[in-house]
């Protein structure tokens, strides 16, 4: 389709959806009427709580697991598909992919770590069934390893 033949585009966003409306101008000069088209689409979204994780433990200790709760945005019509990766190696998540709603357990392994502050992140790739567009969002993680004494 010749994109110059499309015009007067309008967009509306909200509740995990967007509406695109446009006018087909190809026949505008042939017949005196307007051809107006619209498409309602959902876009991927993911509500993650909490938005960051902080662990504190003694050297060689094992702090309790924390949880990330995943939900679709309010008003979304479909479950959100997601995949997740965590870095570095001391950070582990209980699931590698799924759909909303979900509860992911996050643990840390301090067996090879010295005292100090460590940072990592849990990165979600987000999409929806039937939608090829994806986005990413990250949850920062801080680990503080303290001395035994």
mmCIF file of C-alpha atoms in Angstrom:
data_model
loop_
_atom_site.group_PDB
_atom_site.id
_atom_site.type_symbol
_atom_site.label_atom_id
_atom_site.label_comp_id
_atom_site.label_asym_id
_atom_site.label_seq_id
_atom_site.Cartn_x
_atom_site.Cartn_y
_atom_site.Cartn_z
ATOM 1 C CA UNK A 1 0.000 0.000 0.000
ATOM 2 C CA UNK A 2 1.244 3.465 -0.868
ATOM 3 C CA UNK A 3 1.633 5.143 2.529
ATOM 4 C CA UNK A 4 1.160 8.557 0.910
ATOM 5 C CA UNK A 5 -2.392 7.436 0.234
ATOM 6 C CA UNK A 6 -3.030 7.156 3.981
ATOM 7 C CA UNK A 7 -3.540 10.270 6.036
ATOM 8 C CA UNK A 8 -5.093 11.970 9.023
ATOM 9 C CA UNK A 9 -3.749 9.381 11.454
ATOM 10 C CA UNK A 10 -4.989 9.547 15.047
ATOM 11 C CA UNK A 11 -3.841 7.479 18.040
ATOM 12 C CA UNK A 12 -5.422 6.833 21.433
ATOM 13 C CA UNK A 13 -3.639 4.939 24.241
ATOM 14 C CA UNK A 14 -4.780 3.432 27.518
ATOM 15 C CA UNK A 15 -5.297 0.283 29.578
ATOM 16 C CA UNK A 16 -2.750 -1.760 27.653
ATOM 17 C CA UNK A 17 -4.359 -0.968 24.299
ATOM 18 C CA UNK A 18 -4.095 1.525 21.520
ATOM 19 C CA UNK A 19 -6.463 2.556 18.771
ATOM 20 C CA UNK A 20 -5.124 3.670 15.402
ATOM 21 C CA UNK A 21 -7.543 5.460 13.053
ATOM 22 C CA UNK A 22 -6.615 6.661 9.554
ATOM 23 C CA UNK A 23 -8.170 7.856 6.328
ATOM 24 C CA UNK A 24 -7.613 6.141 2.976
ATOM 25 C CA UNK A 25 -7.048 8.994 0.520
ATOM 26 C CA UNK A 26 -6.719 6.899 -2.653
ATOM 27 C CA UNK A 27 -10.363 7.280 -3.627
ATOM 28 C CA UNK A 28 -10.876 10.748 -2.183
ATOM 29 C CA UNK A 29 -10.510 12.424 -5.574
ATOM 30 C CA UNK A 30 -12.455 9.760 -7.506
ATOM 31 C CA UNK A 31 -15.562 9.674 -5.341
ATOM 32 C CA UNK A 32 -16.571 12.383 -2.900
ATOM 33 C CA UNK A 33 -16.609 10.241 0.277
ATOM 34 C CA UNK A 34 -14.204 9.337 3.026
ATOM 35 C CA UNK A 35 -12.896 5.854 3.731
ATOM 36 C CA UNK A 36 -12.018 5.756 7.430
ATOM 37 C CA UNK A 37 -10.355 2.719 8.990
ATOM 38 C CA UNK A 38 -9.380 1.803 12.520
ATOM 39 C CA UNK A 39 -7.531 -0.940 14.327
ATOM 40 C CA UNK A 40 -7.674 -1.705 18.043
ATOM 41 C CA UNK A 41 -4.460 -3.359 19.211
ATOM 42 C CA UNK A 42 -3.061 -4.469 22.518
ATOM 43 C CA UNK A 43 0.542 -3.847 23.375
ATOM 44 C CA UNK A 44 2.647 -5.865 25.729
ATOM 45 C CA UNK A 45 2.764 -4.740 29.290
ATOM 46 C CA UNK A 46 3.755 -6.198 32.581
ATOM 47 C CA UNK A 47 3.179 -4.987 36.106
ATOM 48 C CA UNK A 48 6.006 -6.222 38.348
ATOM 49 C CA UNK A 49 6.023 -5.855 42.123
ATOM 50 C CA UNK A 50 8.233 -5.009 43.844
ATOM 51 C CA UNK A 51 10.254 -2.925 41.379
ATOM 52 C CA UNK A 52 13.608 -3.787 43.031
ATOM 53 C CA UNK A 53 14.990 -6.449 45.368
ATOM 54 C CA UNK A 54 17.513 -6.048 48.200
ATOM 55 C CA UNK A 55 19.172 -8.975 49.972
ATOM 56 C CA UNK A 56 21.374 -8.758 53.079
ATOM 57 C CA UNK A 57 23.238 -11.748 54.491
ATOM 58 C CA UNK A 58 26.390 -12.846 56.284
ATOM 59 C CA UNK A 59 29.247 -14.324 54.293
ATOM 60 C CA UNK A 60 28.342 -17.918 53.372
ATOM 61 C CA UNK A 61 24.765 -17.294 54.507
ATOM 62 C CA UNK A 62 21.623 -17.939 52.571
ATOM 63 C CA UNK A 63 18.973 -15.214 52.856
ATOM 64 C CA UNK A 64 15.320 -16.186 52.379
ATOM 65 C CA UNK A 65 13.939 -16.168 48.854
ATOM 66 C CA UNK A 66 12.069 -13.079 47.722
ATOM 67 C CA UNK A 67 9.213 -12.999 45.244
ATOM 68 C CA UNK A 68 8.276 -11.006 42.166
ATOM 69 C CA UNK A 69 4.568 -10.898 41.369
ATOM 70 C CA UNK A 70 3.727 -10.427 37.688
ATOM 71 C CA UNK A 71 0.362 -9.200 36.444
ATOM 72 C CA UNK A 72 -1.012 -7.767 33.225
ATOM 73 C CA UNK A 73 -1.907 -4.064 33.125
ATOM 74 C CA UNK A 74 -5.387 -3.128 34.323
ATOM 75 C CA UNK A 75 -7.824 -3.537 31.462
ATOM 76 C CA UNK A 76 -5.605 -5.822 29.375
ATOM 77 C CA UNK A 77 -7.657 -8.355 27.462
ATOM 78 C CA UNK A 78 -5.011 -11.090 27.236
ATOM 79 C CA UNK A 79 -2.425 -12.638 29.504
ATOM 80 C CA UNK A 80 1.047 -11.196 28.954
ATOM 81 C CA UNK A 81 3.723 -13.648 27.773
ATOM 82 C CA UNK A 82 7.200 -13.144 29.243
ATOM 83 C CA UNK A 83 10.670 -14.659 29.405
ATOM 84 C CA UNK A 84 13.261 -13.813 32.057
ATOM 85 C CA UNK A 85 17.020 -13.941 32.551
ATOM 86 C CA UNK A 86 19.014 -13.073 35.653
ATOM 87 C CA UNK A 87 22.629 -11.951 35.883
ATOM 88 C CA UNK A 88 25.184 -12.510 37.382
ATOM 89 C CA UNK A 89 25.480 -16.215 38.291
ATOM 90 C CA UNK A 90 24.809 -15.693 42.035
ATOM 91 C CA UNK A 91 21.234 -14.602 41.198
ATOM 92 C CA UNK A 92 18.615 -17.248 40.330
ATOM 93 C CA UNK A 93 14.930 -17.095 39.337
ATOM 94 C CA UNK A 94 12.514 -20.027 39.696
ATOM 95 C CA UNK A 95 10.892 -19.705 36.243
ATOM 96 C CA UNK A 96 12.395 -18.888 32.856
ATOM 97 C CA UNK A 97 9.146 -17.965 31.054
ATOM 98 C CA UNK A 98 5.393 -17.988 31.393
ATOM 99 C CA UNK A 99 2.347 -15.786 31.301
ATOM 100 C CA UNK A 100 0.538 -13.538 33.757
ATOM 101 C CA UNK A 101 -0.361 -13.869 36.485
ATOM 102 C CA UNK A 102 2.803 -15.396 37.946
ATOM 103 C CA UNK A 103 4.844 -15.507 41.129
ATOM 104 C CA UNK A 104 8.607 -15.884 40.652
ATOM 105 C CA UNK A 105 10.902 -16.911 43.495
ATOM 106 C CA UNK A 106 14.289 -15.157 43.499
ATOM 107 C CA UNK A 107 17.256 -16.568 45.421
ATOM 108 C CA UNK A 108 20.928 -15.677 45.821
ATOM 109 C CA UNK A 109 23.916 -17.991 46.256
ATOM 110 C CA UNK A 110 26.659 -16.387 48.343
ATOM 111 C CA UNK A 111 28.942 -19.448 48.641
ATOM 112 C CA UNK A 112 31.659 -17.967 46.387
ATOM 113 C CA UNK A 113 31.227 -14.306 47.356
ATOM 114 C CA UNK A 114 33.393 -12.198 49.655
ATOM 115 C CA UNK A 115 32.164 -9.345 51.839
ATOM 116 C CA UNK A 116 30.828 -6.434 49.865
ATOM 117 C CA UNK A 117 27.993 -4.997 47.841
ATOM 118 C CA UNK A 118 26.911 -6.777 44.641
ATOM 119 C CA UNK A 119 24.445 -5.717 41.986
ATOM 120 C CA UNK A 120 22.546 -7.682 39.390
ATOM 121 C CA UNK A 121 19.348 -7.520 37.434
ATOM 122 C CA UNK A 122 16.421 -9.609 36.379
ATOM 123 C CA UNK A 123 15.473 -8.773 32.789
ATOM 124 C CA UNK A 124 12.014 -9.549 31.411
ATOM 125 C CA UNK A 125 11.286 -9.764 27.703
ATOM 126 C CA UNK A 126 7.617 -9.034 27.247
ATOM 127 C CA UNK A 127 5.186 -9.997 24.480
ATOM 128 C CA UNK A 128 1.638 -11.192 23.991
ATOM 129 C CA UNK A 129 0.077 -14.108 22.166
ATOM 130 C CA UNK A 130 -0.272 -13.198 18.504
ATOM 131 C CA UNK A 131 1.822 -10.050 18.869
ATOM 132 C CA UNK A 132 5.338 -9.987 17.499
ATOM 133 C CA UNK A 133 6.419 -6.744 19.164
ATOM 134 C CA UNK A 134 8.305 -7.150 22.415
ATOM 135 C CA UNK A 135 9.858 -4.888 24.979
ATOM 136 C CA UNK A 136 12.126 -5.402 27.953
ATOM 137 C CA UNK A 137 12.071 -4.223 31.519
ATOM 138 C CA UNK A 138 14.570 -4.860 34.312
ATOM 139 C CA UNK A 139 14.318 -5.281 38.071
ATOM 140 C CA UNK A 140 17.546 -4.220 39.818
ATOM 141 C CA UNK A 141 18.874 -6.477 42.576
ATOM 142 C CA UNK A 142 21.320 -5.527 45.342
ATOM 143 C CA UNK A 143 23.069 -8.054 47.554
ATOM 144 C CA UNK A 144 25.008 -6.957 50.649
ATOM 145 C CA UNK A 145 27.327 -9.646 52.059
ATOM 146 C CA UNK A 146 28.517 -8.805 55.591
ATOM 147 C CA UNK A 147 31.230 -10.318 57.754
ATOM 148 C CA UNK A 148 30.339 -13.109 60.172
ATOM 149 C CA UNK A 149 31.336 -11.178 63.254
#
